[in-house]
Structures are given as C-alpha cells and as structure tokens.
Short mmCIF file of C-alpha atoms and ligand atoms in Angstrom, two decimals:
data_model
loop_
_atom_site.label_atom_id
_atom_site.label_comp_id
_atom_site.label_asym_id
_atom_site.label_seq_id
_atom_site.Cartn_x
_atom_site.Cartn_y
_atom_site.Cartn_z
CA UNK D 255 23.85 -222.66 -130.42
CA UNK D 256 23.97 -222.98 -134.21
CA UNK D 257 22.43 -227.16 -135.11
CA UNK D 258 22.38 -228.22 -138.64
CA UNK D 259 20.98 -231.56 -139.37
CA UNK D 260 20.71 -233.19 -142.32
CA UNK D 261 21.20 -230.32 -144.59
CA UNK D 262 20.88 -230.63 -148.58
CA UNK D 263 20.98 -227.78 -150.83
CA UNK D 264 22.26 -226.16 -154.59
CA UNK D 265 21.39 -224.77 -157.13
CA UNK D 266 17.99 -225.74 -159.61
CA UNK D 267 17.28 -228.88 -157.80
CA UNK D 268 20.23 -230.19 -158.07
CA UNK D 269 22.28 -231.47 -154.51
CA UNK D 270 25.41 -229.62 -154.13
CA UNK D 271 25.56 -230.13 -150.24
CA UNK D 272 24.31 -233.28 -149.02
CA UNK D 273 22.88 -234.53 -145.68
CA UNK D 274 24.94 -232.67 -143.71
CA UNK D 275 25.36 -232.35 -139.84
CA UNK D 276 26.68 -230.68 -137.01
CA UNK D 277 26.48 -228.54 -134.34
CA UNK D 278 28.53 -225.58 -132.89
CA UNK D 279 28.53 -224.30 -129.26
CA UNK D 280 28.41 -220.89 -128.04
CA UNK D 281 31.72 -219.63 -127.80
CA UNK D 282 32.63 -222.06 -130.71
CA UNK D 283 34.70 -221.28 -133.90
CA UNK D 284 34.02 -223.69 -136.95
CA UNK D 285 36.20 -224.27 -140.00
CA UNK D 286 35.13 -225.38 -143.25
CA UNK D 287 37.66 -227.13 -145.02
CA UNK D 288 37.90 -229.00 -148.54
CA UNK D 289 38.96 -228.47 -152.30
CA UNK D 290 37.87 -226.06 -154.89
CA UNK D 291 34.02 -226.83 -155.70
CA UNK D 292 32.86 -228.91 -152.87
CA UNK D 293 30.32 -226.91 -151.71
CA UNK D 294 31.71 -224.68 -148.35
CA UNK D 295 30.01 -221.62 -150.10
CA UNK D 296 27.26 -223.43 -150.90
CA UNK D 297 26.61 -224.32 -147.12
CA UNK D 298 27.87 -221.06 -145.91
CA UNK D 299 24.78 -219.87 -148.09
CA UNK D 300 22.47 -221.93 -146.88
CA UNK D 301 23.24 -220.44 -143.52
CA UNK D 302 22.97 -217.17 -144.17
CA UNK D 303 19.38 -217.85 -145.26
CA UNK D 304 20.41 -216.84 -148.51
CA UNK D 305 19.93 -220.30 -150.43
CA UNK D 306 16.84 -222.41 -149.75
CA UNK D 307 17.87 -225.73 -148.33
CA UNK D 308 16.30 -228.98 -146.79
CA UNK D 309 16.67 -230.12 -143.51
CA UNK D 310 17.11 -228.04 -140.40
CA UNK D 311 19.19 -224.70 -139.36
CA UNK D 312 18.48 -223.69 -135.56
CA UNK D 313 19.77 -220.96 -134.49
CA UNK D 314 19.03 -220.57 -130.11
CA UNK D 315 16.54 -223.57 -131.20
CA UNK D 316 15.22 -220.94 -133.77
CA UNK D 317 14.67 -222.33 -136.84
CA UNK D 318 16.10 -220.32 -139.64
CA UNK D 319 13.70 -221.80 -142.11
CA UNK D 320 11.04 -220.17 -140.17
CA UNK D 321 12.79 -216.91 -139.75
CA UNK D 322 11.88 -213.07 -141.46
CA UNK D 323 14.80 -211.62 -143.21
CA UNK D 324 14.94 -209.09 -140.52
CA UNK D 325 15.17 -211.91 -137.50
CA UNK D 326 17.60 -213.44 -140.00
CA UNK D 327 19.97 -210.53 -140.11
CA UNK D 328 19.57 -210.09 -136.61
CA UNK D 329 20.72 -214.01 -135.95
CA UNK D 330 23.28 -214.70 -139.21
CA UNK D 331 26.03 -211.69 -140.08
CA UNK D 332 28.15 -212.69 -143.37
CA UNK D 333 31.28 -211.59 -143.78
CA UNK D 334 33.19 -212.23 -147.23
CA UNK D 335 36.08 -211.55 -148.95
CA UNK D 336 36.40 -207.81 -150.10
CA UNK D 337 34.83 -206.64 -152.79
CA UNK D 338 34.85 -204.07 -154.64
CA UNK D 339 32.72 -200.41 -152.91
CA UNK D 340 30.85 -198.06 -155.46
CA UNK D 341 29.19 -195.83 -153.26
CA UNK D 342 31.21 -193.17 -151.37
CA UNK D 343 29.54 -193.90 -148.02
CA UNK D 344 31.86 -192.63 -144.98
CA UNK D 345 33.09 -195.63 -142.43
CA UNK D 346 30.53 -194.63 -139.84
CA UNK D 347 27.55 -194.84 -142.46
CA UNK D 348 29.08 -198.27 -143.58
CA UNK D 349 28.81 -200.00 -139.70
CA UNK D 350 25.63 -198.16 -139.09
CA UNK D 351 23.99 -200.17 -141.79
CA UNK D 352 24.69 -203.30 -139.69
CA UNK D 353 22.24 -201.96 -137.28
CA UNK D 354 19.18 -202.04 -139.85
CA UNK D 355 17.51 -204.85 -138.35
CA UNK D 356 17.72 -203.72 -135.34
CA UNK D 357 16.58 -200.10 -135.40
CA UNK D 358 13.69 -199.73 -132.90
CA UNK D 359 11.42 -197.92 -134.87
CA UNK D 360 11.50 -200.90 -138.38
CA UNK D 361 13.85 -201.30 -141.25
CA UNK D 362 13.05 -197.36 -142.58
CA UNK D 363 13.13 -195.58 -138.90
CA UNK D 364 17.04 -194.25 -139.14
CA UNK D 365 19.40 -195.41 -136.37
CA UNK D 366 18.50 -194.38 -132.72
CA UNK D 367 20.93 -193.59 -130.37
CA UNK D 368 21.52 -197.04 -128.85
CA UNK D 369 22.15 -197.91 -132.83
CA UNK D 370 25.03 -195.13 -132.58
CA UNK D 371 26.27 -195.93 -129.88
CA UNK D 372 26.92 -200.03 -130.41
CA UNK D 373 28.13 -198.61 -133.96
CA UNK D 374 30.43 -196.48 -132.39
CA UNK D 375 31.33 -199.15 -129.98
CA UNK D 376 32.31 -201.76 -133.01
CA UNK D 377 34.42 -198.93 -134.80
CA UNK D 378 36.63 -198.47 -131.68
CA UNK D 379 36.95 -202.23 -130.94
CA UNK D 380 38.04 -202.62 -134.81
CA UNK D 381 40.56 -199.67 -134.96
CA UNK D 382 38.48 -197.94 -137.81
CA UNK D 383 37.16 -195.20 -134.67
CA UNK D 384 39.27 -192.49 -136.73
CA UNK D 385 38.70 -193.42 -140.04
CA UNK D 386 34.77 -192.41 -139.08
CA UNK D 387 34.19 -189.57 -141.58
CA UNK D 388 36.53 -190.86 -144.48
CA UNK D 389 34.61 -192.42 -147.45
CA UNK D 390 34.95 -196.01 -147.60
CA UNK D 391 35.85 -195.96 -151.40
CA UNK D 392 39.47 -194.00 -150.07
CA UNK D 393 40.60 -197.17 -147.97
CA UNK D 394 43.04 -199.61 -148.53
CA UNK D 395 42.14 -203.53 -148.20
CA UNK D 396 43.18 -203.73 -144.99
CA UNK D 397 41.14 -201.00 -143.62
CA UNK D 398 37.80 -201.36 -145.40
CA UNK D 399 37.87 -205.50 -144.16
CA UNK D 400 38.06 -204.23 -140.65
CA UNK D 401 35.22 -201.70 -141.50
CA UNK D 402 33.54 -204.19 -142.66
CA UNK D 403 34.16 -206.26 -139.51
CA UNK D 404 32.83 -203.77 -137.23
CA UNK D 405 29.73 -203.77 -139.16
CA UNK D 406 28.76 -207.35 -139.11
CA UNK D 407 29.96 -206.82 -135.31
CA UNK D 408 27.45 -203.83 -135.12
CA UNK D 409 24.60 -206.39 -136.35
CA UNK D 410 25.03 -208.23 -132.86
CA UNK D 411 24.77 -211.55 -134.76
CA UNK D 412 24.34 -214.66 -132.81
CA UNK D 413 26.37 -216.75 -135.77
CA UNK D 414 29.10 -214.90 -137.84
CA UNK D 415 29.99 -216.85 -140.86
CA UNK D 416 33.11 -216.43 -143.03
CA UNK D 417 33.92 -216.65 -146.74
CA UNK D 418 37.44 -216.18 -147.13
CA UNK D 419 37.28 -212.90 -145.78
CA UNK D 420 41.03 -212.82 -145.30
CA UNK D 421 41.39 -213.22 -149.38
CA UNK D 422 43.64 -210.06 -150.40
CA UNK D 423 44.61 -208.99 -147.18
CA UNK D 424 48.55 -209.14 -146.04
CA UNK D 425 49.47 -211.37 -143.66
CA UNK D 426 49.38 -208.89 -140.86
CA UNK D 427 45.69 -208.18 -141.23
CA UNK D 428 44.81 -212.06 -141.51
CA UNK D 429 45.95 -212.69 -138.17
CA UNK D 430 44.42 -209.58 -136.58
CA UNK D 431 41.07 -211.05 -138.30
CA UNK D 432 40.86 -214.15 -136.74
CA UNK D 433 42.46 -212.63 -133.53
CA UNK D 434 39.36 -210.70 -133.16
CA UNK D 435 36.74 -212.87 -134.36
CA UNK D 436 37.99 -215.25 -131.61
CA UNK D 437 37.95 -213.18 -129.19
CA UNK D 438 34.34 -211.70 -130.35
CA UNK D 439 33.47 -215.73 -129.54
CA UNK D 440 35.31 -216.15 -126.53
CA UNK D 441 33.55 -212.28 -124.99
CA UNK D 442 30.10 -212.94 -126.38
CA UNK D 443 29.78 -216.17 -126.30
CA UNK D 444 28.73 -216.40 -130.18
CA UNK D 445 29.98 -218.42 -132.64
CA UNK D 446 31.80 -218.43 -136.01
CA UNK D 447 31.82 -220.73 -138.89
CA UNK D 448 34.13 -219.81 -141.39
CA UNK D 449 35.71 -221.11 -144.82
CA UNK D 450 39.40 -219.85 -144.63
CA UNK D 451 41.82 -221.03 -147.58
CA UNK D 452 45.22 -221.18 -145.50
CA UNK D 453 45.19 -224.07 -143.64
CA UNK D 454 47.87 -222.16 -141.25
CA UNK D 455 45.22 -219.99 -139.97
CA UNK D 456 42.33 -222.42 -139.92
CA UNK D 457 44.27 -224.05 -137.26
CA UNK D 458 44.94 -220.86 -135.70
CA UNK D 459 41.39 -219.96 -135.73
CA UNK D 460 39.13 -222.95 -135.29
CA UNK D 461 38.43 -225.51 -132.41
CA UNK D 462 36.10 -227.31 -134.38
CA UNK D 463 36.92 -228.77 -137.98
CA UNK D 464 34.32 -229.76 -140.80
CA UNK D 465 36.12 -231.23 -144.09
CA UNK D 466 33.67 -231.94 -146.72
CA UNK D 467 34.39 -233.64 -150.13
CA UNK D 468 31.62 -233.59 -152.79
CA UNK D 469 29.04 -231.94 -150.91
CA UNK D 470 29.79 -234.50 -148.25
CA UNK D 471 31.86 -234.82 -144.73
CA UNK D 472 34.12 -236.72 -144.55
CA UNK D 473 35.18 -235.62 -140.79
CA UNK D 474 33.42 -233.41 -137.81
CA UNK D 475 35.06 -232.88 -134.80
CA UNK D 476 37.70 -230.97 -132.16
CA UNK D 477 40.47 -229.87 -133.72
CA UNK D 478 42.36 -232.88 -131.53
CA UNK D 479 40.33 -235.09 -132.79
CA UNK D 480 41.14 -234.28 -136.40
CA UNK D 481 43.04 -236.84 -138.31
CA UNK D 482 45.61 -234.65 -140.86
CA UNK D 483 45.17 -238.05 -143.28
CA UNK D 484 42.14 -237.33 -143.46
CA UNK D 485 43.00 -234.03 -145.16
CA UNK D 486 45.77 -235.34 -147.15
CA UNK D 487 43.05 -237.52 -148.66
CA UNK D 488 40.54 -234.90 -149.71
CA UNK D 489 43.37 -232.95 -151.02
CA UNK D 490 45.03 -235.51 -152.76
CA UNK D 491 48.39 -234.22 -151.47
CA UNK D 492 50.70 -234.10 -148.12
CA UNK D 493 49.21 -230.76 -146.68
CA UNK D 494 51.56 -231.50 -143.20
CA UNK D 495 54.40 -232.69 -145.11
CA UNK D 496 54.41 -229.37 -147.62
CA UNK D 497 54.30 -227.12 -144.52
CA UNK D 498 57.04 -229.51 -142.49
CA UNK D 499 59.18 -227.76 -145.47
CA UNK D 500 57.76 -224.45 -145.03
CA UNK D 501 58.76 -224.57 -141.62
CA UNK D 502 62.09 -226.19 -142.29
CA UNK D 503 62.88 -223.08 -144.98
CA UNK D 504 62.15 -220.49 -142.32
CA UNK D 505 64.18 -222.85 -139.91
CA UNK D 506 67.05 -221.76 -142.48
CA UNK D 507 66.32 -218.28 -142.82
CA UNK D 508 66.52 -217.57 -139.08
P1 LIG O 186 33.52 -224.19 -152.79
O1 LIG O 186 33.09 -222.98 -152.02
O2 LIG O 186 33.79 -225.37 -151.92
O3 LIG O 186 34.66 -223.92 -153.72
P2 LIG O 186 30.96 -223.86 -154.09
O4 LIG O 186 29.96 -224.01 -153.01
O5 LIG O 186 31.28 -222.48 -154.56
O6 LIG O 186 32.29 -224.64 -153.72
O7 LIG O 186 30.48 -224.68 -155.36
C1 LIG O 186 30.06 -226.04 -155.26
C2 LIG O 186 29.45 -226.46 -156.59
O8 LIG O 186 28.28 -225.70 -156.84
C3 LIG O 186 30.38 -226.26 -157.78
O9 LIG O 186 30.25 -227.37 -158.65
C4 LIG O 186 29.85 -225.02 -158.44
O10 LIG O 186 30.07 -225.04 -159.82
C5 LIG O 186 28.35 -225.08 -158.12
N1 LIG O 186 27.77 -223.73 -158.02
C6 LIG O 186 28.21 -222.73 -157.23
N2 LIG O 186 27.42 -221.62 -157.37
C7 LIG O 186 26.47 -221.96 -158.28
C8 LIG O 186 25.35 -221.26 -158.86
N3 LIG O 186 25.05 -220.00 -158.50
N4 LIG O 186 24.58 -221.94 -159.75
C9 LIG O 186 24.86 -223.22 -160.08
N5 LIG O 186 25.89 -223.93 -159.58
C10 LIG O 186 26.69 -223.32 -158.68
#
C-alpha cells in the first residue's frame, strides 16, 4: 500500500534522509524509531508531500510525486503533536475541515451531506460526538487530540502518519490513541506510520519497525524480527535493560 524506495531528502540541498526503503501493507502500522535529529520528521515530511524529496512515494501504486495537493490530502492525513488553536472554531467545524478535499462540488463548494455525515461518523467513533458545538480553543489536551483524530479520520486517508501526536497527553489518552489508530488499520485496511517517543507504546502500536540513525536505517522489519541490540546501539544505551527496572519497580509497588 504505501512503497518508498530509495528516498533522499532535507533541507537546501543538503541530505538529511538518505536512500531510504520500505514498504507497508494495508492493514499495517509502522514505527519510526531513532535519536533526537536523525531525520523521522524529516521523512514523515517527505510523506506528507510536504518536503520535496528524491526517489519514489507510491501510494495504491500512485505516485505521490505526481500527485495535486488535493489527491494528496485525500491519500496522506498528518497527525502531530498538539499545538496550540487560535481560532475559536467549534469541534464539528474542526473535523469538517478534514473533508475539504473531498467535497463534491471543489475545495470552495462547503461540505455536502455525505461530508456531514462521515464527519459526524468520525466524531462519534472518537468520543468528541458531544463536544460538537463547544469551541475547540475551550478543550483540554486530551480532548482537542481526539478532535483532531476524528478529523484526519474524516479525511478518509489511505496513509495516516504520526508525529508524536501522543506528546502532552496523559497516559490514559496515549493508549486510547494508538488503540484506535490500530483498530482504524485493522477496520479499513489503511495504514499508519508513525514516530512515537515511548518506546513502550511503539511496541504496543507497531508490527513493523524502521530505526534510522543519521538519515539512515539501520533495521526494517516485523516487530519479531527486530533485534533490541540493534536499538541499544543507535541509542547508545540499554533501552531493555532500563525498562527491565521499570518493570521490576512496579513489580515492588504492587
Ligand atoms: P528527528 O525528527 O529525528 O528528531 P528531524 O527530521 O527533525 O529529526 O531533523 C533531522 C535534521 O534535519 C536535524 O539535523 C535538523 O537540525 C535538520 N532540520 C530539521 N528541520 C530543518 C529545517 N526546517 N531546515 C534545516 N534543517 C532542518
């Protein structure tokens, strides 16, 4: 569903991700892993169409190069980290914009009703259904990420990519957000890359691991497959030892 091969991009011609490749089947969830600066929002980016890159993206063999921004948006959904809202827009305005490129009529028709209805669809399958007419700017974290979700849910992606979008959000809400972006995979038969910080809940989220070190991987493949050396290597520390003592500490607590 989503192929990447031999992908190079940055910033003012110079590399920040290099020749990378890989390739994610529907239904499949895709983690990004790798220290501070080594390019995972770079690629995520690239992606999103939002970066020019060389190489190839193919989305359903469509390649993303080739693409309009509106068949973009209508194939890549980004969701990121919260960030700050300015404009006192209620929650069902907010995941009606997702249906933009989609709206029958072109980009300045308005929503039909089949945009209403999927919008409406997203806000009950996200919990935000009776939040509808509050302004997003009167939400706490929690709630305006899952508005937020329902929107890039209401833009009927075929690829949803992730930027921390867990960043800020209590522990609680983290797990609810990959709970449901797995099971958006598993129902539609899409798939999700995502960059998630806590390496707990990459592993809950992800059946497919990507660890990249200077622009570069370093491993691809099933989550069985993956070799925790291999990320004690990139991180230059012992990421399964440090949460053996986690564990251990709860262990004590209970
Ligand atoms: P990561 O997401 O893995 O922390 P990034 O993709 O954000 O890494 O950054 C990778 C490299 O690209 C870093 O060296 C960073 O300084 C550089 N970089 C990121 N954004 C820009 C930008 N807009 N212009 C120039 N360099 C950038």
């Amino acid at each position: 569903m989503l192929t990447v091969e031999n992908l190079t991009c940055g910033y003012g011609g110079a590399p920040v991700v290099k020749g990378l490749s890989f390739a994610v089947p529907a239904g499949g969830r895709l983690c990004v892993l790798g220290p501070n600066g080594c390019g995972k929002t770079t690629l995520l980016r690239a992606l999103a169409g939002l970066l020019p890159h060389q190489g190839t993206v193919r989305i359903d063999g469509l390649d993303l190069g080739g693409m309009t921004r509106r068949q973009a948006a209508r194939s890549v959904a980004l969701l990121s980290q919260i960030s700050s809202v300015y404009f006192s827009y209620t929650v069902y305005e907010t995941v009606l914009m997702g249906r933009y490129a989609h709206e029958a009529g072109g980009a300045f028709s308005g929503p039909g009703p089949e945009d209403k209805r999927v919008a409406l669809e997203c806000m009950e399958r996200t919990g935000v259904l009776d939040l509808r007419d509050r302004p997003v700017t009167e939400l706490s974290g929690g709630q305006l990420q899952r508005v937020f979700l329902a929107r890039t849910f209401a833009q009927c992606p075929r690829v949803i990519l992730l930027d921390e979008p867990t960043n800020h959000l209590d522990l609680k809400y983290q797990v609810e957000l990959v709970q449901e972006l797995k099971a958006w995979a598993a129902a539609e038969r899409r798939c999700v890359v995502g960059v998630l910080h806590d390496v707990n809940l990459a592993l809950e989220f992800a059946d497919l691991f990507l660890l990249m070190e200077a622009g570069r991987p370093r491993f691809f493949g099933s989550a069985e497959a993956f070799d925790p050396a291999q990320l004690n290597n990139v991180y230059q520390m012992d990421v399964g030892g440090h949460m053996r003592r986690s564990l251990k500490r709860w262990e004590e607590l209970e």
